[in-house]
Amino acid sequence: MPHPTPSPREIFASGPLTGHVAVPGDKSISHRALMFSALAVGESRVEGLLEGEDVLATAAALRAMGAQIERGADGIWRINGVGVGGLLQPQGALEMGNSGTSTRLLMGLVASHAITAAFTGDASLTKRPMGRVIEPLSRMGAEFTAYPGGRLPLILRGINPAVPIDYTLPVASAQVKSAVLLAGLNTPGITRVIEPIATRDHSERMLRGFGATVTVEDDAAGKIIAITGEAELRPQRIVVPGDPSSAAFLVVAATIVPGSDIVVENVGLNPTRAGIFTALRMMGADITELNPREVGGEPVADLRVRHAHLRAIEVPAELAPSMIDEYPILFVAAAFAEGRTVARGAHELRVKESDRIAAMAAALGACGVRTEEYEDGLCVQGNGGGAIAGGGTVRTHLDHRIAMSMAIAALNARASITLDDASPIATSYPVFFQSLDLLRGETLVPAA
Ligand code: S3P
C-alpha cells in the first residue's frame, strides 16, 4: 500500500472545461458503510463505494478480523458481517497505508473486543497523532503500546466488557468522535461524546440506519451524542453519495478556468461537509444546485459551475469543521481572487496527511503565488483572475489533496506544474485525471 516509487506528473494549462462528470463515492461514508456492515449479522450491499486505497485498507482490515467482503461484477459490494462483539483476532498487522480514518475508527472498534491488533501505516500516517484516540479508548479500558509521541506503529489490546465513558472532544474531530462511538457499540451501557463544535455526522446518521440506538441532543456544552451499547446492527442496502471533498477540486477548476461551464453530478451536500461551497460562493463563485434529492439518507445535488471572478475573503473560522479537507483547494481558488484571502482557526491542517499549511505555502510559492503562513492558517495573495506563473515542482508529501489542488492550479498557469508524486491521489480519487480529461475535452490550450 505505501508507494515506494514516486510517480511524478506534469500538468499543463487547459482551455475551458465543459460537460458533465460524476465524482466517486464519499470516502467517509464508504469507510463507515464497510465497518458497520462488517458488524451487522447477514448480508449488506453497498453501491457506489469509493474504491480508493484508503477504503480498500479498511476492507482488508475487516476481512482480517473475520468479515466477508466481496465486490460483485456489478460493482456492488456484498458484506457478511460478524455481529457486534464478533471481530476475530487478526493474524498479522493491520496495514493502514495512508488512511487516518481507517486507523482511528478501527482502533475504536477493536478497543471493545477482547483481541489484540497491531496497526501500521505509510510515512505520512506514522507521523500523525494517535494520542487523541488512545486517550479516550484507554479510559474505556483498552491498552496501547505506541511508538513514541503516540504514533503508529502501535499495538492495541482491546477489552470486553469495556467501560462506557462520557467524553468531551478536546479537538473538533469526527474521527475521534467516531472512534469513541464505535467502541461504545460493544460496551454495555451508554457511551456519550460531547461535541463542542459540530463535525461530520455520518457515523451518527448511519449507525441509526443500521438500527443502533443513537441520540443527539443540543446542550449549552454542544451536541451530546449517546450510543447504547451491546447494540445489534441489521444489514442494510446503502447507496454512497458522491464525495463533496472530491467534487471541490472540479468546482474550483471550472471557477478558475475562463469560459468553463460544467456539471458535477451526485455531490453529497451534508451541511457538516459543505462549507467549501459556502466559502466559494462568498468569494463570488457561480455554483447552482440542480436536482436536489436524497441519496443514502444524505442530501445530494448536481452542481452547475461556471467560471467566475473571485474576490478575497476572510474565511469564517466557524466553517473550518465543515471544510477541513478543502483548505488546500480553497487556497488555490484564493490565488486567482482579487485581494488577500485570510484563513485562520484551522490549526488541524498541521496534522493531516501532511502539514497542509506549510505544504500549500511551499507549493503555491513554487508557482509564483505569495502567501503568508500563520500557526493556524494561511494568507494568500490573489492575482485578480489571470494565469498564475506556474513552472514549479510541487512537493506533495504523500498527501492526495496537495497533489490534486496543485493539479487544478496548473490548469490556469503560464508554465506547467510538476507534481513530484501523483500516486497518493489514488487514496481518495483514483479516477481524478480521467475526470479532468473528460472536462478538458481533447484540446489542450496553453493559458495566455
Ligand atoms: C474524517 C474526518 C476528518 C477528515 C478526514 C475524514 C472522517 O478528520 O479530515 O478526511 O471520515 O471522520 P478529523 O477527524 O481528524 O478532523
PDB file of C-alpha atoms in Angstrom, residues 260-398:
ATOM      1  CA  SER A 260     -15.772  26.907 -18.192  1.00  0.00           C
ATOM      2  CA  ASP A 261     -19.288  25.611 -17.649  1.00  0.00           C
ATOM      3  CA  ILE A 262     -19.606  22.152 -16.087  1.00  0.00           C
ATOM      4  CA  VAL A 263     -21.995  19.990 -14.115  1.00  0.00           C
ATOM      5  CA  VAL A 264     -20.577  17.885 -11.287  1.00  0.00           C
ATOM      6  CA  GLU A 265     -23.124  15.169 -10.631  1.00  0.00           C
ATOM      7  CA  ASN A 266     -24.181  13.439  -7.430  1.00  0.00           C
ATOM      8  CA  VAL A 267     -22.444  15.684  -4.890  1.00  0.00           C
ATOM      9  CA  GLY A 268     -23.170  14.970  -1.218  1.00  0.00           C
ATOM     10  CA  LEU A 269     -24.200  18.210   0.495  1.00  0.00           C
ATOM     11  CA  ASN A 270     -24.472  17.181   4.130  1.00  0.00           C
ATOM     12  CA  PRO A 271     -24.232  20.544   5.959  1.00  0.00           C
ATOM     13  CA  THR A 272     -21.360  19.203   8.095  1.00  0.00           C
ATOM     14  CA  ARG A 273     -19.357  18.770   4.865  1.00  0.00           C
ATOM     15  CA  ALA A 274     -20.423  21.535   2.510  1.00  0.00           C
ATOM     16  CA  GLY A 275     -18.520  24.519   3.965  1.00  0.00           C
ATOM     17  CA  ILE A 276     -16.303  24.850   0.888  1.00  0.00           C
ATOM     18  CA  PHE A 277     -19.265  25.708  -1.309  1.00  0.00           C
ATOM     19  CA  THR A 278     -20.339  28.397   1.172  1.00  0.00           C
ATOM     20  CA  ALA A 279     -16.827  29.868   1.178  1.00  0.00           C
ATOM     21  CA  LEU A 280     -16.533  29.766  -2.618  1.00  0.00           C
ATOM     22  CA  ARG A 281     -19.913  31.452  -3.005  1.00  0.00           C
ATOM     23  CA  MET A 282     -18.808  34.171  -0.576  1.00  0.00           C
ATOM     24  CA  MET A 283     -15.888  34.711  -2.961  1.00  0.00           C
ATOM     25  CA  GLY A 284     -18.272  35.070  -5.894  1.00  0.00           C
ATOM     26  CA  ALA A 285     -18.217  31.546  -7.343  1.00  0.00           C
ATOM     27  CA  ASP A 286     -21.112  30.702  -9.653  1.00  0.00           C
ATOM     28  CA  ILE A 287     -22.457  27.398  -8.282  1.00  0.00           C
ATOM     29  CA  THR A 288     -26.055  26.338  -8.847  1.00  0.00           C
ATOM     30  CA  GLU A 289     -27.621  23.287  -7.239  1.00  0.00           C
ATOM     31  CA  LEU A 290     -29.643  21.218  -9.700  1.00  0.00           C
ATOM     32  CA  ASN A 291     -31.961  18.316  -8.982  1.00  0.00           C
ATOM     33  CA  PRO A 292     -31.690  18.314  -5.156  1.00  0.00           C
ATOM     34  CA  ARG A 293     -32.523  14.868  -3.757  1.00  0.00           C
ATOM     35  CA  GLU A 294     -31.653  12.393  -1.052  1.00  0.00           C
ATOM     36  CA  VAL A 295     -29.209   9.518  -1.549  1.00  0.00           C
ATOM     37  CA  GLY A 296     -28.449   7.071   1.261  1.00  0.00           C
ATOM     38  CA  GLY A 297     -30.040   9.429   3.805  1.00  0.00           C
ATOM     39  CA  GLU A 298     -27.803  12.338   2.738  1.00  0.00           C
ATOM     40  CA  PRO A 299     -28.750  15.494   0.797  1.00  0.00           C
ATOM     41  CA  VAL A 300     -27.319  15.383  -2.722  1.00  0.00           C
ATOM     42  CA  ALA A 301     -27.462  17.643  -5.790  1.00  0.00           C
ATOM     43  CA  ASP A 302     -25.736  18.154  -9.127  1.00  0.00           C
ATOM     44  CA  LEU A 303     -23.645  21.315  -9.172  1.00  0.00           C
ATOM     45  CA  ARG A 304     -23.507  23.544 -12.239  1.00  0.00           C
ATOM     46  CA  VAL A 305     -20.368  25.633 -12.059  1.00  0.00           C
ATOM     47  CA  ARG A 306     -19.347  28.451 -14.371  1.00  0.00           C
ATOM     48  CA  HIS A 307     -16.137  30.430 -14.462  1.00  0.00           C
ATOM     49  CA  ALA A 308     -16.362  33.425 -12.139  1.00  0.00           C
ATOM     50  CA  HIS A 309     -14.394  36.407 -10.975  1.00  0.00           C
ATOM     51  CA  LEU A 310     -13.396  35.747  -7.356  1.00  0.00           C
ATOM     52  CA  ARG A 311     -12.900  38.255  -4.565  1.00  0.00           C
ATOM     53  CA  ALA A 312     -10.754  37.599  -1.499  1.00  0.00           C
ATOM     54  CA  ILE A 313     -12.494  36.906   1.797  1.00  0.00           C
ATOM     55  CA  GLU A 314     -11.702  36.301   5.401  1.00  0.00           C
ATOM     56  CA  VAL A 315     -12.706  32.664   5.674  1.00  0.00           C
ATOM     57  CA  PRO A 316     -15.008  32.390   8.710  1.00  0.00           C
ATOM     58  CA  ALA A 317     -13.313  30.132  11.274  1.00  0.00           C
ATOM     59  CA  GLU A 318     -16.743  28.612  12.064  1.00  0.00           C
ATOM     60  CA  LEU A 319     -16.659  26.984   8.625  1.00  0.00           C
ATOM     61  CA  ALA A 320     -13.462  25.071   9.444  1.00  0.00           C
ATOM     62  CA  PRO A 321     -15.009  21.762  10.603  1.00  0.00           C
ATOM     63  CA  SER A 322     -17.322  21.601   7.565  1.00  0.00           C
ATOM     64  CA  MET A 323     -14.484  22.224   5.088  1.00  0.00           C
ATOM     65  CA  ILE A 324     -11.447  20.936   6.945  1.00  0.00           C
ATOM     66  CA  ASP A 325     -10.267  18.833   3.997  1.00  0.00           C
ATOM     67  CA  GLU A 326     -10.899  21.620   1.486  1.00  0.00           C
ATOM     68  CA  TYR A 327      -8.452  24.300   2.632  1.00  0.00           C
ATOM     69  CA  PRO A 328      -5.779  23.284   0.110  1.00  0.00           C
ATOM     70  CA  ILE A 329      -8.158  23.743  -2.821  1.00  0.00           C
ATOM     71  CA  LEU A 330      -9.596  26.906  -1.248  1.00  0.00           C
ATOM     72  CA  PHE A 331      -6.040  28.320  -1.150  1.00  0.00           C
ATOM     73  CA  VAL A 332      -5.808  27.595  -4.881  1.00  0.00           C
ATOM     74  CA  ALA A 333      -9.077  29.450  -5.530  1.00  0.00           C
ATOM     75  CA  ALA A 334      -7.701  32.324  -3.408  1.00  0.00           C
ATOM     76  CA  ALA A 335      -4.637  32.567  -5.655  1.00  0.00           C
ATOM     77  CA  PHE A 336      -6.964  33.612  -8.508  1.00  0.00           C
ATOM     78  CA  ALA A 337      -9.070  36.045  -6.456  1.00  0.00           C
ATOM     79  CA  GLU A 338      -8.779  39.779  -6.231  1.00  0.00           C
ATOM     80  CA  GLY A 339      -7.102  40.640  -2.925  1.00  0.00           C
ATOM     81  CA  ARG A 340      -5.712  38.787   0.064  1.00  0.00           C
ATOM     82  CA  THR A 341      -7.668  35.817   1.385  1.00  0.00           C
ATOM     83  CA  VAL A 342      -7.056  35.081   5.032  1.00  0.00           C
ATOM     84  CA  ALA A 343      -7.930  31.749   6.646  1.00  0.00           C
ATOM     85  CA  ARG A 344      -7.325  31.337  10.376  1.00  0.00           C
ATOM     86  CA  GLY A 345      -8.591  28.977  13.062  1.00  0.00           C
ATOM     87  CA  ALA A 346      -7.594  25.895  11.083  1.00  0.00           C
ATOM     88  CA  HIS A 347      -4.769  24.565  13.228  1.00  0.00           C
ATOM     89  CA  GLU A 348      -5.833  20.978  12.500  1.00  0.00           C
ATOM     90  CA  LEU A 349      -4.401  21.436   8.994  1.00  0.00           C
ATOM     91  CA  ARG A 350      -0.977  20.914  10.545  1.00  0.00           C
ATOM     92  CA  VAL A 351      -1.758  17.253  11.359  1.00  0.00           C
ATOM     93  CA  LYS A 352      -3.480  15.997   8.218  1.00  0.00           C
ATOM     94  CA  GLU A 353      -1.823  13.697   5.665  1.00  0.00           C
ATOM     95  CA  SER A 354       0.808  16.447   5.595  1.00  0.00           C
ATOM     96  CA  ASP A 355       1.194  19.798   7.334  1.00  0.00           C
ATOM     97  CA  ARG A 356      -1.159  21.376   4.830  1.00  0.00           C
ATOM     98  CA  ILE A 357      -0.371  24.958   5.795  1.00  0.00           C
ATOM     99  CA  ALA A 358       3.359  24.535   5.199  1.00  0.00           C
ATOM    100  CA  ALA A 359       2.861  22.252   2.186  1.00  0.00           C
ATOM    101  CA  MET A 360       0.489  24.659   0.415  1.00  0.00           C
ATOM    102  CA  ALA A 361       2.611  27.719   1.246  1.00  0.00           C
ATOM    103  CA  ALA A 362       5.593  25.965  -0.352  1.00  0.00           C
ATOM    104  CA  ALA A 363       3.606  24.605  -3.316  1.00  0.00           C
ATOM    105  CA  LEU A 364       1.976  27.931  -4.158  1.00  0.00           C
ATOM    106  CA  GLY A 365       5.270  29.741  -3.579  1.00  0.00           C
ATOM    107  CA  ALA A 366       6.974  27.431  -6.107  1.00  0.00           C
ATOM    108  CA  CYS A 367       4.333  28.515  -8.645  1.00  0.00           C
ATOM    109  CA  GLY A 368       4.649  32.264  -8.122  1.00  0.00           C
ATOM    110  CA  VAL A 369       1.845  32.805  -5.599  1.00  0.00           C
ATOM    111  CA  ARG A 370       2.682  34.823  -2.488  1.00  0.00           C
ATOM    112  CA  THR A 371       1.454  33.541   0.846  1.00  0.00           C
ATOM    113  CA  GLU A 372       1.987  34.270   4.497  1.00  0.00           C
ATOM    114  CA  GLU A 373       1.886  31.423   6.969  1.00  0.00           C
ATOM    115  CA  TYR A 374       0.233  31.609  10.382  1.00  0.00           C
ATOM    116  CA  GLU A 375       0.349  28.927  13.014  1.00  0.00           C
ATOM    117  CA  ASP A 376      -3.370  28.271  12.385  1.00  0.00           C
ATOM    118  CA  GLY A 377      -3.833  29.238   8.756  1.00  0.00           C
ATOM    119  CA  LEU A 378      -2.621  30.995   5.641  1.00  0.00           C
ATOM    120  CA  CYS A 379      -2.965  34.313   3.848  1.00  0.00           C
ATOM    121  CA  VAL A 380      -2.940  34.018   0.052  1.00  0.00           C
ATOM    122  CA  GLN A 381      -2.285  36.980  -2.237  1.00  0.00           C
ATOM    123  CA  GLY A 382      -4.610  36.627  -5.196  1.00  0.00           C
ATOM    124  CA  ASN A 383      -3.759  37.751  -8.739  1.00  0.00           C
ATOM    125  CA  GLY A 384      -7.204  39.019  -9.688  1.00  0.00           C
ATOM    126  CA  GLY A 385      -8.044  36.175 -12.043  1.00  0.00           C
ATOM    127  CA  GLY A 386      -5.346  35.792 -14.711  1.00  0.00           C
ATOM    128  CA  ALA A 387      -2.995  32.851 -15.025  1.00  0.00           C
ATOM    129  CA  ILE A 388      -0.540  32.249 -12.196  1.00  0.00           C
ATOM    130  CA  ALA A 389       3.133  31.833 -13.121  1.00  0.00           C
ATOM    131  CA  GLY A 390       3.344  28.062 -12.521  1.00  0.00           C
ATOM    132  CA  GLY A 391       6.589  26.424 -13.574  1.00  0.00           C
ATOM    133  CA  GLY A 392       7.349  24.906 -10.193  1.00  0.00           C
ATOM    134  CA  THR A 393       7.807  21.387  -8.949  1.00  0.00           C
ATOM    135  CA  VAL A 394       5.474  20.711  -6.057  1.00  0.00           C
ATOM    136  CA  ARG A 395       6.354  18.513  -3.117  1.00  0.00           C
ATOM    137  CA  THR A 396       3.189  16.616  -2.314  1.00  0.00           C
ATOM    138  CA  HIS A 397       4.385  14.936   0.918  1.00  0.00           C
ATOM    139  CA  LEU A 398       2.279  11.780   0.364  1.00  0.00           C
TER     140      LEU A 398
END
